[in-house]
PDB file of C-alpha atoms in Angstrom:
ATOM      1  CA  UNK A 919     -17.139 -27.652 -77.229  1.00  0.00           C
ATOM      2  CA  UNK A 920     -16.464 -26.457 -73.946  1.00  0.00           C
ATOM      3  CA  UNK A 921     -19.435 -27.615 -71.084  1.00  0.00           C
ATOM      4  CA  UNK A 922     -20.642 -24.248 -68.985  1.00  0.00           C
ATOM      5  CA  UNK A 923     -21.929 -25.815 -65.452  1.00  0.00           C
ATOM      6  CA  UNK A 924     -22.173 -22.685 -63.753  1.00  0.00           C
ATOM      7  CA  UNK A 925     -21.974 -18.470 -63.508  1.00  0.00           C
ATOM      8  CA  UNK A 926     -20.156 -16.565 -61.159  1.00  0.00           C
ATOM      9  CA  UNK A 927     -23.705 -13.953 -61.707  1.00  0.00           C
ATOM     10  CA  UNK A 928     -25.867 -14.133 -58.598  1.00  0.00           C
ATOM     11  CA  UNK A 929     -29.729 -12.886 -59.709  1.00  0.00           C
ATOM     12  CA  UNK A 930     -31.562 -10.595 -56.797  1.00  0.00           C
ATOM     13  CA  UNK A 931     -34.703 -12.824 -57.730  1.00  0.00           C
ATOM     14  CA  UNK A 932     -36.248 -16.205 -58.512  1.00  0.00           C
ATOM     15  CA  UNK A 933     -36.216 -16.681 -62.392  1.00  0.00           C
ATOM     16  CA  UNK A 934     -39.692 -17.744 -62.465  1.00  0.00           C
ATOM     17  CA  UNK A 935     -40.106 -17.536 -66.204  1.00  0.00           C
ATOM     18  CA  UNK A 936     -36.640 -19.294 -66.651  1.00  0.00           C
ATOM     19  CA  UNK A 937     -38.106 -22.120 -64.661  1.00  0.00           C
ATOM     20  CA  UNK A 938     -41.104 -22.255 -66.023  1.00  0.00           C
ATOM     21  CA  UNK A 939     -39.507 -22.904 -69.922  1.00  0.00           C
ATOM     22  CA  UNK A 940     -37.288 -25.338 -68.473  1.00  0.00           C
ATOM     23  CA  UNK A 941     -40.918 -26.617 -66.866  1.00  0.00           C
ATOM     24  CA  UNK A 942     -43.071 -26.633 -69.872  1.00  0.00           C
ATOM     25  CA  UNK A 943     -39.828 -28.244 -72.298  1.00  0.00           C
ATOM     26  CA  UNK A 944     -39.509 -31.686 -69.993  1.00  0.00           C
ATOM     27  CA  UNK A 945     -42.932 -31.658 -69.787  1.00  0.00           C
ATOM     28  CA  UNK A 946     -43.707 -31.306 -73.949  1.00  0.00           C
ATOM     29  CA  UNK A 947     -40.765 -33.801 -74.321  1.00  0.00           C
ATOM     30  CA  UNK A 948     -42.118 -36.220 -72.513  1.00  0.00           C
ATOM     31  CA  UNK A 949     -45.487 -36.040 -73.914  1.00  0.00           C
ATOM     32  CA  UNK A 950     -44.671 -36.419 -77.513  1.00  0.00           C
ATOM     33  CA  UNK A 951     -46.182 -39.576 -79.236  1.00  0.00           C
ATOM     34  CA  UNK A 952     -43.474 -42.927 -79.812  1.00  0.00           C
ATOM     35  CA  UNK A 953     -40.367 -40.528 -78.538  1.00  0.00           C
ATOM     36  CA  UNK A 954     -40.010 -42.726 -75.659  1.00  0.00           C
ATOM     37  CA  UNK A 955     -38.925 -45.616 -78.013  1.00  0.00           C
ATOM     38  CA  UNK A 956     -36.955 -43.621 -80.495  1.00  0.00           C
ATOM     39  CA  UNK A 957     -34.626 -42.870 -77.774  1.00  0.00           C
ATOM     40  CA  UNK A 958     -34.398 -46.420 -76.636  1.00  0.00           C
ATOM     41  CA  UNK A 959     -33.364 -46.729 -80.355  1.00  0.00           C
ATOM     42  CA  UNK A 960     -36.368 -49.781 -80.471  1.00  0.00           C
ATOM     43  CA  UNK A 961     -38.763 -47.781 -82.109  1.00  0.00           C
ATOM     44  CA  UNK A 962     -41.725 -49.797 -84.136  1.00  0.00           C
ATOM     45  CA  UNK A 963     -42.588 -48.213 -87.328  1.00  0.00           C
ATOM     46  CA  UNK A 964     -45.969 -47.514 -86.045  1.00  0.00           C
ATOM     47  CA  UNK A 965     -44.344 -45.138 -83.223  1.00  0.00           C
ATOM     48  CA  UNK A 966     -42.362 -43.545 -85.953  1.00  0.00           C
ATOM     49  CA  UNK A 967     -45.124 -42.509 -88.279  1.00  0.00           C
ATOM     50  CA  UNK A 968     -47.127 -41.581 -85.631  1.00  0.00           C
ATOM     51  CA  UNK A 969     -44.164 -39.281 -84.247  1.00  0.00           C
ATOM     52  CA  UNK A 970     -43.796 -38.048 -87.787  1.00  0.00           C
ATOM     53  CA  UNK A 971     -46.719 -36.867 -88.319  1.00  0.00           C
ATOM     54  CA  UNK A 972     -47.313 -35.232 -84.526  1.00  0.00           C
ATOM     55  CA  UNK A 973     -43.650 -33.055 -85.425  1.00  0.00           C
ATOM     56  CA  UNK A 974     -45.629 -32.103 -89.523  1.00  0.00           C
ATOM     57  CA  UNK A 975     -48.494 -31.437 -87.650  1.00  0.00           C
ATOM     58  CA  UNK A 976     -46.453 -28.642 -84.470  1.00  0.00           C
ATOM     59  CA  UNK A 977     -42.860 -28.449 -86.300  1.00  0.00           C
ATOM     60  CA  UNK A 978     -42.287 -25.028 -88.137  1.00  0.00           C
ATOM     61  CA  UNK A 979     -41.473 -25.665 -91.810  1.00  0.00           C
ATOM     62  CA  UNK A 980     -39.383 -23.243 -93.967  1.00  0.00           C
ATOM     63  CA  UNK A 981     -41.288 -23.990 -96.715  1.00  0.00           C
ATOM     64  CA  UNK A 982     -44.656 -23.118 -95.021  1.00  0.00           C
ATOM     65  CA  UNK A 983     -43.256 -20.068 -93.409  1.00  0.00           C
ATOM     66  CA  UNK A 984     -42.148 -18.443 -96.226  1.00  0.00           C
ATOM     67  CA  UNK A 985     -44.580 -19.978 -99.259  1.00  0.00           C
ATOM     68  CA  UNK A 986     -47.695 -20.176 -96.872  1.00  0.00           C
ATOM     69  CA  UNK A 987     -48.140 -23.406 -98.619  1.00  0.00           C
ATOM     70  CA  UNK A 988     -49.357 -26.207 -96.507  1.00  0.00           C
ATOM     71  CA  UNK A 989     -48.825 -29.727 -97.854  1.00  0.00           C
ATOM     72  CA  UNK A 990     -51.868 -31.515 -99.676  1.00  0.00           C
ATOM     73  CA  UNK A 991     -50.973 -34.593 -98.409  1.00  0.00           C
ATOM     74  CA  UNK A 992     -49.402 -35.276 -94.893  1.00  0.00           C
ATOM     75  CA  UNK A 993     -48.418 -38.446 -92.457  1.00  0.00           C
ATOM     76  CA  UNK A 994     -51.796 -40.017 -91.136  1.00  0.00           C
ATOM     77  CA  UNK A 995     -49.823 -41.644 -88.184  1.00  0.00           C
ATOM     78  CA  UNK A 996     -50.933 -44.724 -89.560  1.00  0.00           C
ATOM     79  CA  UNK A 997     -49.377 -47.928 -90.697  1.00  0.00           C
ATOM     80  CA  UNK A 998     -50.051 -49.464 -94.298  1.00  0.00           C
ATOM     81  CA  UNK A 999     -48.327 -52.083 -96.197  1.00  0.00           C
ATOM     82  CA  UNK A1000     -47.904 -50.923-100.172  1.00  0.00           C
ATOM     83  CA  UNK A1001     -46.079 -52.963-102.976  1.00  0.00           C
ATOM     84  CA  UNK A1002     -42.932 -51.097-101.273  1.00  0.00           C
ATOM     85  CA  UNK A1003     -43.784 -52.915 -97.720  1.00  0.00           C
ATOM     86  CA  UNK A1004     -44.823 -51.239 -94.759  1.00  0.00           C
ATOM     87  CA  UNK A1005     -44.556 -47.656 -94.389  1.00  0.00           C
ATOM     88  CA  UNK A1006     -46.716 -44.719 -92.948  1.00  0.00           C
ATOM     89  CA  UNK A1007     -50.149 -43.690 -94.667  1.00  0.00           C
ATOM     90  CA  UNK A1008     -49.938 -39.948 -96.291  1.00  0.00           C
ATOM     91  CA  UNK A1009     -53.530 -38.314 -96.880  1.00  0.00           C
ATOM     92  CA  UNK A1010     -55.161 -34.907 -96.532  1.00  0.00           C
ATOM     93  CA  UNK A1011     -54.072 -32.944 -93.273  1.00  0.00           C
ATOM     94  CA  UNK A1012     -57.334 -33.331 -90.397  1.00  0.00           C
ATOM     95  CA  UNK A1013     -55.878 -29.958 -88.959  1.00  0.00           C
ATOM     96  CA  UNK A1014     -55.426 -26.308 -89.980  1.00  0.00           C
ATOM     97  CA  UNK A1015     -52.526 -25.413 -89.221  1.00  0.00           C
ATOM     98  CA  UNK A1016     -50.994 -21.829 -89.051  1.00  0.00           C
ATOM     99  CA  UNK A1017     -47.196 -21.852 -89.917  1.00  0.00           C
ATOM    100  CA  UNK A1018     -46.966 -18.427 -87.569  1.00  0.00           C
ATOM    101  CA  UNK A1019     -47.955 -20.307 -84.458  1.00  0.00           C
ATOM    102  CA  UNK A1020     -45.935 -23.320 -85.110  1.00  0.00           C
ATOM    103  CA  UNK A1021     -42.953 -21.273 -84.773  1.00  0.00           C
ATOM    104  CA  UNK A1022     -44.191 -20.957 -80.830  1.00  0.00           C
ATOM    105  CA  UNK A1023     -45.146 -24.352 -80.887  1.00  0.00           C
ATOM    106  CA  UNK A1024     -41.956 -25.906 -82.385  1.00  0.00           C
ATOM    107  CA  UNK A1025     -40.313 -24.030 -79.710  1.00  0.00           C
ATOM    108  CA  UNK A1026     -41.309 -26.650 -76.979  1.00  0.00           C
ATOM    109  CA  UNK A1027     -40.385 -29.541 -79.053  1.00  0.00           C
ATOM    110  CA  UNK A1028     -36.834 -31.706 -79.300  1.00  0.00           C
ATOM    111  CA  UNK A1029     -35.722 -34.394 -80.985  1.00  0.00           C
ATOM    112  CA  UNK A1030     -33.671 -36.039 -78.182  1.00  0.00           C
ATOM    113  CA  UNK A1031     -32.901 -36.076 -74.974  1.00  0.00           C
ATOM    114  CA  UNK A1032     -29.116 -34.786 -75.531  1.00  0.00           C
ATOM    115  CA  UNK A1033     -30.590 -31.869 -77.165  1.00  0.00           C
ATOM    116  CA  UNK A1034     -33.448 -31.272 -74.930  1.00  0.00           C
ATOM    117  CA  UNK A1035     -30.653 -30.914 -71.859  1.00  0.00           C
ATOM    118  CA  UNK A1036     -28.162 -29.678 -73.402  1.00  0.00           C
ATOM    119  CA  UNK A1037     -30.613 -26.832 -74.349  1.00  0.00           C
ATOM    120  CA  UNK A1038     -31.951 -26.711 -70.809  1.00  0.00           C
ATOM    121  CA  UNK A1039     -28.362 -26.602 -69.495  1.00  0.00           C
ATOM    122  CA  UNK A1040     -28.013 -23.194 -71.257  1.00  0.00           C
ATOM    123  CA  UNK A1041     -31.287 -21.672 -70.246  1.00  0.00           C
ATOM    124  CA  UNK A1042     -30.628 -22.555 -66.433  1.00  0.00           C
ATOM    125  CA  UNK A1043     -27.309 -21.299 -66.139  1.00  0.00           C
ATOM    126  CA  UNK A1044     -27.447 -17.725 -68.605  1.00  0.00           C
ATOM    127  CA  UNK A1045     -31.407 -17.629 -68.736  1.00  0.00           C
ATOM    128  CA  UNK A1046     -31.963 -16.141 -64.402  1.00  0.00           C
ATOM    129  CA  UNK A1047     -29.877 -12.860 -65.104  1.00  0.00           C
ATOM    130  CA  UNK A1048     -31.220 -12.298 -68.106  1.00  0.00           C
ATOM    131  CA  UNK A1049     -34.625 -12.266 -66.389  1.00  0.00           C
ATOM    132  CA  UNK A1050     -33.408 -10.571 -63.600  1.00  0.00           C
ATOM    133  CA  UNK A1051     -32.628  -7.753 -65.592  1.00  0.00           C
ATOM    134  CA  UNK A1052     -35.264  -7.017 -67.946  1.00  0.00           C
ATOM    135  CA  UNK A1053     -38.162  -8.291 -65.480  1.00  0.00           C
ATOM    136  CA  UNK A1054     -40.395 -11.535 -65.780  1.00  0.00           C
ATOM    137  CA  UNK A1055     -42.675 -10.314 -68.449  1.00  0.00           C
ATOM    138  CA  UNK A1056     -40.035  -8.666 -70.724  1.00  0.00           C
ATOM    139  CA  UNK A1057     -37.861 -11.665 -70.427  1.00  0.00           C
ATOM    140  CA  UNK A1058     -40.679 -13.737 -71.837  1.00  0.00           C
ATOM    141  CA  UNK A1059     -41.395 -11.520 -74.859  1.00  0.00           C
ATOM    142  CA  UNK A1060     -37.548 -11.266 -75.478  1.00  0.00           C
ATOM    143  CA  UNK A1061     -37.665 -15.429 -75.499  1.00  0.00           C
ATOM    144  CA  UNK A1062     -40.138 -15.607 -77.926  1.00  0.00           C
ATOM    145  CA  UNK A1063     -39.178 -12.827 -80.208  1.00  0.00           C
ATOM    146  CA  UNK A1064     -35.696 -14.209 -80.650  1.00  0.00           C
ATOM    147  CA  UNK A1065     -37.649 -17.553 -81.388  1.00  0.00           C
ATOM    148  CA  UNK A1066     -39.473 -16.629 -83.609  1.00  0.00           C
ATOM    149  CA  UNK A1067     -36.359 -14.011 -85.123  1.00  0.00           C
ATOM    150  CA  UNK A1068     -34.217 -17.174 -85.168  1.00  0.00           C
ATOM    151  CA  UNK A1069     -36.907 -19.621 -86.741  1.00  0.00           C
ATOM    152  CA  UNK A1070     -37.952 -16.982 -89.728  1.00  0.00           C
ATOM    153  CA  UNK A1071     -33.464 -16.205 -90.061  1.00  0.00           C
ATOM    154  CA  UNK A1072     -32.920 -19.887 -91.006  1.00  0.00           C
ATOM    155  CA  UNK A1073     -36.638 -20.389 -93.155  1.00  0.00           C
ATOM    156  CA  UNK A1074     -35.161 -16.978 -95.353  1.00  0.00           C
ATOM    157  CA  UNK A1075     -31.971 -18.578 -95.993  1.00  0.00           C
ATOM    158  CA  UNK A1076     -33.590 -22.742 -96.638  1.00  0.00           C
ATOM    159  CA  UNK A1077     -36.905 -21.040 -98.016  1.00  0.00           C
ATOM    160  CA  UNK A1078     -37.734 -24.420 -99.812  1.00  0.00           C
ATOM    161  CA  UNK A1079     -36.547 -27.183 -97.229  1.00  0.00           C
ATOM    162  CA  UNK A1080     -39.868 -29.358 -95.910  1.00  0.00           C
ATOM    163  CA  UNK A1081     -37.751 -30.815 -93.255  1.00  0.00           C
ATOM    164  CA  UNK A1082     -39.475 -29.770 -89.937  1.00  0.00           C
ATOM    165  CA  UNK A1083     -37.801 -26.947 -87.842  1.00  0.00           C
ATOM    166  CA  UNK A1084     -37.812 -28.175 -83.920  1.00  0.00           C
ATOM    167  CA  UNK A1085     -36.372 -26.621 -80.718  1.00  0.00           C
ATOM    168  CA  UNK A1086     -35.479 -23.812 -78.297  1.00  0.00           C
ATOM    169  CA  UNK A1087     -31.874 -23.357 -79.132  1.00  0.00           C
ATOM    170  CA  UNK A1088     -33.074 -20.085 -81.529  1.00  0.00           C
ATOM    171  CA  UNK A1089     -34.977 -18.844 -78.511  1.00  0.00           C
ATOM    172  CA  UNK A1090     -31.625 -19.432 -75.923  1.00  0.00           C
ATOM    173  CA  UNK A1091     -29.170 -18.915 -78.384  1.00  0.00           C
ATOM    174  CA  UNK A1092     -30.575 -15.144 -77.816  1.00  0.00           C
ATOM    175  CA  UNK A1093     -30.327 -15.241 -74.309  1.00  0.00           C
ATOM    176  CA  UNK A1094     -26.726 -16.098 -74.766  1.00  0.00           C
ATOM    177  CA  UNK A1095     -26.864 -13.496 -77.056  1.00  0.00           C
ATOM    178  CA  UNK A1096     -27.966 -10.917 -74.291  1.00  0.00           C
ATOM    179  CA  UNK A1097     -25.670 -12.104 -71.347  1.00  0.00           C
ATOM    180  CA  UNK A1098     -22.410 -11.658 -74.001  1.00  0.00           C
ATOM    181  CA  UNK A1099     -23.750  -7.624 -74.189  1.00  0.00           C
ATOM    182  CA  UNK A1100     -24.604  -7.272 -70.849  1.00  0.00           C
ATOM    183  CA  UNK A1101     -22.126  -9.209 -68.536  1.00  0.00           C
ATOM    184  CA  UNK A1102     -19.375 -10.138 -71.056  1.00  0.00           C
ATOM    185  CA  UNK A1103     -16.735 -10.144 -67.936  1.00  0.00           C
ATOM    186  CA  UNK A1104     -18.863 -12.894 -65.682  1.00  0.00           C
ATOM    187  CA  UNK A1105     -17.601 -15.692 -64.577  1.00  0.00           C
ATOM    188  CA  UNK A1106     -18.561 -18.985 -66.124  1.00  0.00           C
ATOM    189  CA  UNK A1107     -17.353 -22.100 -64.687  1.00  0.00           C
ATOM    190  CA  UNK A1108     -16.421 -24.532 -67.687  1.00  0.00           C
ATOM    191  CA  UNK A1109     -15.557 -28.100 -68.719  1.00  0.00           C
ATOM    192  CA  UNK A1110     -13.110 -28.544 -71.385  1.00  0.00           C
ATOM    193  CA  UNK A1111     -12.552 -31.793 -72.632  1.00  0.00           C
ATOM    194  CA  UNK A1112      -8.607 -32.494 -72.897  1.00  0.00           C
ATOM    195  CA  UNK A1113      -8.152 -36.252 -71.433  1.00  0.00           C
ATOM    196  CA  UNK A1114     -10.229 -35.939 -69.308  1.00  0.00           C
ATOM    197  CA  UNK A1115     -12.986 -32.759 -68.264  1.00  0.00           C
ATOM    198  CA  UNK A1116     -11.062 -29.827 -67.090  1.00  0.00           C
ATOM    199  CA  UNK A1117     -13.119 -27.312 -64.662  1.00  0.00           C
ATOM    200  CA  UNK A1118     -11.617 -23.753 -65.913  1.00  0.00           C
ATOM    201  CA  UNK A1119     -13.311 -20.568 -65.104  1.00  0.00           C
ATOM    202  CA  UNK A1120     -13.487 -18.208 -68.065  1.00  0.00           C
ATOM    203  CA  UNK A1121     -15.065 -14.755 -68.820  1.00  0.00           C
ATOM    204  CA  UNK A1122     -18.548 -14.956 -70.356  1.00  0.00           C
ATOM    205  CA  UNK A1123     -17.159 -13.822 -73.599  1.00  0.00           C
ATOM    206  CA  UNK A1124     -14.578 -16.109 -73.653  1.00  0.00           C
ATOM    207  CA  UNK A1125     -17.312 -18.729 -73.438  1.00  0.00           C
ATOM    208  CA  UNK A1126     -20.054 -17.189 -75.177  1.00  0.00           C
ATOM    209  CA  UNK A1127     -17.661 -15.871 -78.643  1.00  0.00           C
ATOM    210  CA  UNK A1128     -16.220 -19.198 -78.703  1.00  0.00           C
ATOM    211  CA  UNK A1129     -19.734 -20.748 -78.954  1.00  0.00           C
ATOM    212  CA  UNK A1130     -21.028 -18.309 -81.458  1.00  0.00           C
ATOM    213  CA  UNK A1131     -17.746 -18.794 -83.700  1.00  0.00           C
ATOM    214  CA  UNK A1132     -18.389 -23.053 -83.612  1.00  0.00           C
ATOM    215  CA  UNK A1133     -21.659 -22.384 -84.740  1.00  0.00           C
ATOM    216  CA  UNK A1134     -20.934 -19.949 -87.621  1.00  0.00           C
ATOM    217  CA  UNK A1135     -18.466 -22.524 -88.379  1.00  0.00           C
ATOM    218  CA  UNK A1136     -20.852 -25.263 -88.261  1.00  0.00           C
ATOM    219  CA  UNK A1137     -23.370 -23.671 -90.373  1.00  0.00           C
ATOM    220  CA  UNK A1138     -21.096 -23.858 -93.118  1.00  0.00           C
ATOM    221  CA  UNK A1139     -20.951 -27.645 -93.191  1.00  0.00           C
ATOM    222  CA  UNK A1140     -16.976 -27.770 -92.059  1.00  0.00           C
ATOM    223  CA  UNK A1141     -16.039 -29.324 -89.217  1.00  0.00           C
ATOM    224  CA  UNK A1142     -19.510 -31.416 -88.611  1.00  0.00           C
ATOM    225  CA  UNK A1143     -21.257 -34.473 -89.777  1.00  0.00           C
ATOM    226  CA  UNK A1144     -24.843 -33.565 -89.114  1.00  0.00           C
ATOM    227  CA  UNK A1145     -24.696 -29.682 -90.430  1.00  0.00           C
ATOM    228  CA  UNK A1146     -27.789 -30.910 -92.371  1.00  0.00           C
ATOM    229  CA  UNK A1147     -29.777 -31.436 -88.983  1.00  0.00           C
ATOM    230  CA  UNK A1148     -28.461 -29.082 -87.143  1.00  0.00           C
ATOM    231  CA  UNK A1149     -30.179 -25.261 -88.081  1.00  0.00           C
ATOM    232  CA  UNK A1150     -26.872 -23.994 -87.084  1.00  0.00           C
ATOM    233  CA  UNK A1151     -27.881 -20.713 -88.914  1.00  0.00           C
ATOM    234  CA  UNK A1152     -30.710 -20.130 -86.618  1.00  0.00           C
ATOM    235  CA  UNK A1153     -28.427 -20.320 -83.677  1.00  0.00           C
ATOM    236  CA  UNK A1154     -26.658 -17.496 -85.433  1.00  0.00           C
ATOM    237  CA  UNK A1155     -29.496 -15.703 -86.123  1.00  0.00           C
ATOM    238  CA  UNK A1156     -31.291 -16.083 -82.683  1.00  0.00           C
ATOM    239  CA  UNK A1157     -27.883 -14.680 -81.282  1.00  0.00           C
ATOM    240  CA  UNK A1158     -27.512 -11.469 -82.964  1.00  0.00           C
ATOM    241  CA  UNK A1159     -31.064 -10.652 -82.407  1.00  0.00           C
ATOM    242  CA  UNK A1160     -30.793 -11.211 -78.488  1.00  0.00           C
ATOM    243  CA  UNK A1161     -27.525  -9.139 -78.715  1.00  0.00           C
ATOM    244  CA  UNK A1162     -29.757  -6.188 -80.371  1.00  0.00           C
ATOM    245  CA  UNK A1163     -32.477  -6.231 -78.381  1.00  0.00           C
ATOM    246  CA  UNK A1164     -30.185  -6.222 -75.251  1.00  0.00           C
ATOM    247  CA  UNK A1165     -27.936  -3.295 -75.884  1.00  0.00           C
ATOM    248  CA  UNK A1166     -30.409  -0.582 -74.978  1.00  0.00           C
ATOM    249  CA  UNK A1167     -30.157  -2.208 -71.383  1.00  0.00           C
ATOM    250  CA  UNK A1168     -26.061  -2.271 -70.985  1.00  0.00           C
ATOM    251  CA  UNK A1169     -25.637   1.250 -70.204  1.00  0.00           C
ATOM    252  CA  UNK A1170     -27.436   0.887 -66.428  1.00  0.00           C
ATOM    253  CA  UNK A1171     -26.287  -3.197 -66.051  1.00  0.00           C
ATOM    254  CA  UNK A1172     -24.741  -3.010 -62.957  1.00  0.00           C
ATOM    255  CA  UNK A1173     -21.375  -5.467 -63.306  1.00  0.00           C
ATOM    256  CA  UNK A1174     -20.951  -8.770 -61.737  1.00  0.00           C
ATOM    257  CA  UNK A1175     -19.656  -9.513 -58.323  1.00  0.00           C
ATOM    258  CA  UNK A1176     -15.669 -10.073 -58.459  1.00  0.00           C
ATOM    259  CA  UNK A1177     -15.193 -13.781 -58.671  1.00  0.00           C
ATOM    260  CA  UNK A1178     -12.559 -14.898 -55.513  1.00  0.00           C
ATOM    261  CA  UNK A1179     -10.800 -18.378 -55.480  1.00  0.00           C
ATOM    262  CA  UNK A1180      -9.129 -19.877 -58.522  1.00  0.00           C
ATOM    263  CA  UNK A1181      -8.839 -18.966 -62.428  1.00  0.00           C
ATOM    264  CA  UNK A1182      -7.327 -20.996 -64.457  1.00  0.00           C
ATOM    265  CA  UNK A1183      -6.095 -22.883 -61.463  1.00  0.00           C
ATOM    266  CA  UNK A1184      -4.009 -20.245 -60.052  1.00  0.00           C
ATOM    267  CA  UNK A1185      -5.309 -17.890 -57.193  1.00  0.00           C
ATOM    268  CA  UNK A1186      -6.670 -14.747 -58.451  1.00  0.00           C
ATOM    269  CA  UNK A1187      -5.186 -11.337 -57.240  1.00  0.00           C
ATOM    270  CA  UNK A1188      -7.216  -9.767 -55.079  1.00  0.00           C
ATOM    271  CA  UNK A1189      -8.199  -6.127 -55.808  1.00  0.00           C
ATOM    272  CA  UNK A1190      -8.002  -3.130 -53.331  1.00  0.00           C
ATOM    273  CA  UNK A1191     -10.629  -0.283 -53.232  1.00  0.00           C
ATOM    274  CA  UNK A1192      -9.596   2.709 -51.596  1.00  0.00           C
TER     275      UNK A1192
END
């Protein structure tokens, strides 16, 4: 998987919304009950159940989405010993919880810090020109319509999974979505792993196709050990919705700049306007 660092795509203003996702992710990440440990990788069974039952509690659940069946009994967050041993308590749910609204919520929550930043990543560098072009307010509707188009995608095709549904990589994958349609020529600078990380500069759809194709390929189970943690179908999803919702904008995208300097470490020709 090839590393994007950076666009050749200035914005004409401060991607405020951008910035304030990016904002509101760390922040919810950092927040969530006994994540601190599981990412130490000492995590105490108490800070497990009590994690487990936060994510039943704000996760999105295919199952509730598409049943509207909530769970009689849920995790407590406590900590019992049984005739099994210790384990975490199950009892009624102290909430009401509306599985429409924790497709927003599960949008703020990750399950690690490699996928919180490698999600971030994506929004910073692709997320500015798409919210330079459709506006600030737009750009958030767009983010949480592709969300929420990306969470219902996968819940259609796992209707009966109970596993909870966590993440903004539905919401981005649409943004990435949206750049592909509007600037598929850009300029992203890239690290491949061969040996060692190689810094190419490739076109946006270069970058962007490749990424969609790895995760089609994923969703099918080949190629990946963890295709059964990974909603790699709601990447998909979340893709081809940002791509539809985009289009009506391409016809009056102005392009992007003309990179200068190297590509694919030769210099690039430079072009004459007359």
């Amino acid at each position: 998987m090839v590393i994007p660092v950076h666009d050749v795509n200035p914005a004409r203003r401060t991607p405020v919304v951008t910035y304030a996702l990016i904002a509101a992710n760390v922040l919810v990440f950092l927040s969530m009950p006994g994540l601190a440990g599981s990412v130490a990788g000492d995590s105490s069974l108490a800070q497990l159940c009590h994690l487990q039952a936060f994510l039943d509690h704000y996760a999105a659940v295919p199952q509730e989405l598409i049943h509207h069946q909530l769970p009689r009994v849920v995790p407590t967050g406590d900590v019992a010993v049984g005739p099994q041993g210790a384990g975490c308590v199950v009892g009624p749910p102290g909430y009401d919880k509306s599985p429409e609204l924790s497709v927003l919520t599960a949008m703020f929550l990750h399950g690690g810090w490699l996928h919180l930043l490698g999600n971030m990543l994506f929004l910073l560098i692709f997320g500015n020109n798409i919210e330079d072009r459709m506006g600030h307010v737009r750009f958030a509707l767009f983010y949480v319509v592709c969300g929420y188009a990306a969470s219902y995608g996968f819940a259609v095709l796992n209707a009966d999974s109970a596993d909870p549904l966590i993440g903004a990589s539905g919401a981005i994958a649409g943004v990435l979505g949206a750049y592909l349609v509007l600037y598929p020529k850009a300029r992203v600078w890239v690290l491949v792993p061969f040996l060692v990380f190689l810094p190419l500069r490739l076109p946006a759809w270069l970058v962007l196709g490749f990424w969609f194709v790895l995760q089609a390929f994923y969703s099918s189970g080949d190629g990946v050990s963890d295709a059964g943690t990974v909603a790699y179908a709601a990447h998909i999803v979340g893709f081809l919705a940002g791509m539809l919702l985009a289009w009506p904008l391409k016809p009056g995208t102005p392009p992007p700049p003309e990179p200068r300097g190297l590509l694919f470490g030769r210099k690039a020709r430079p072009r004459h306007t007359w």
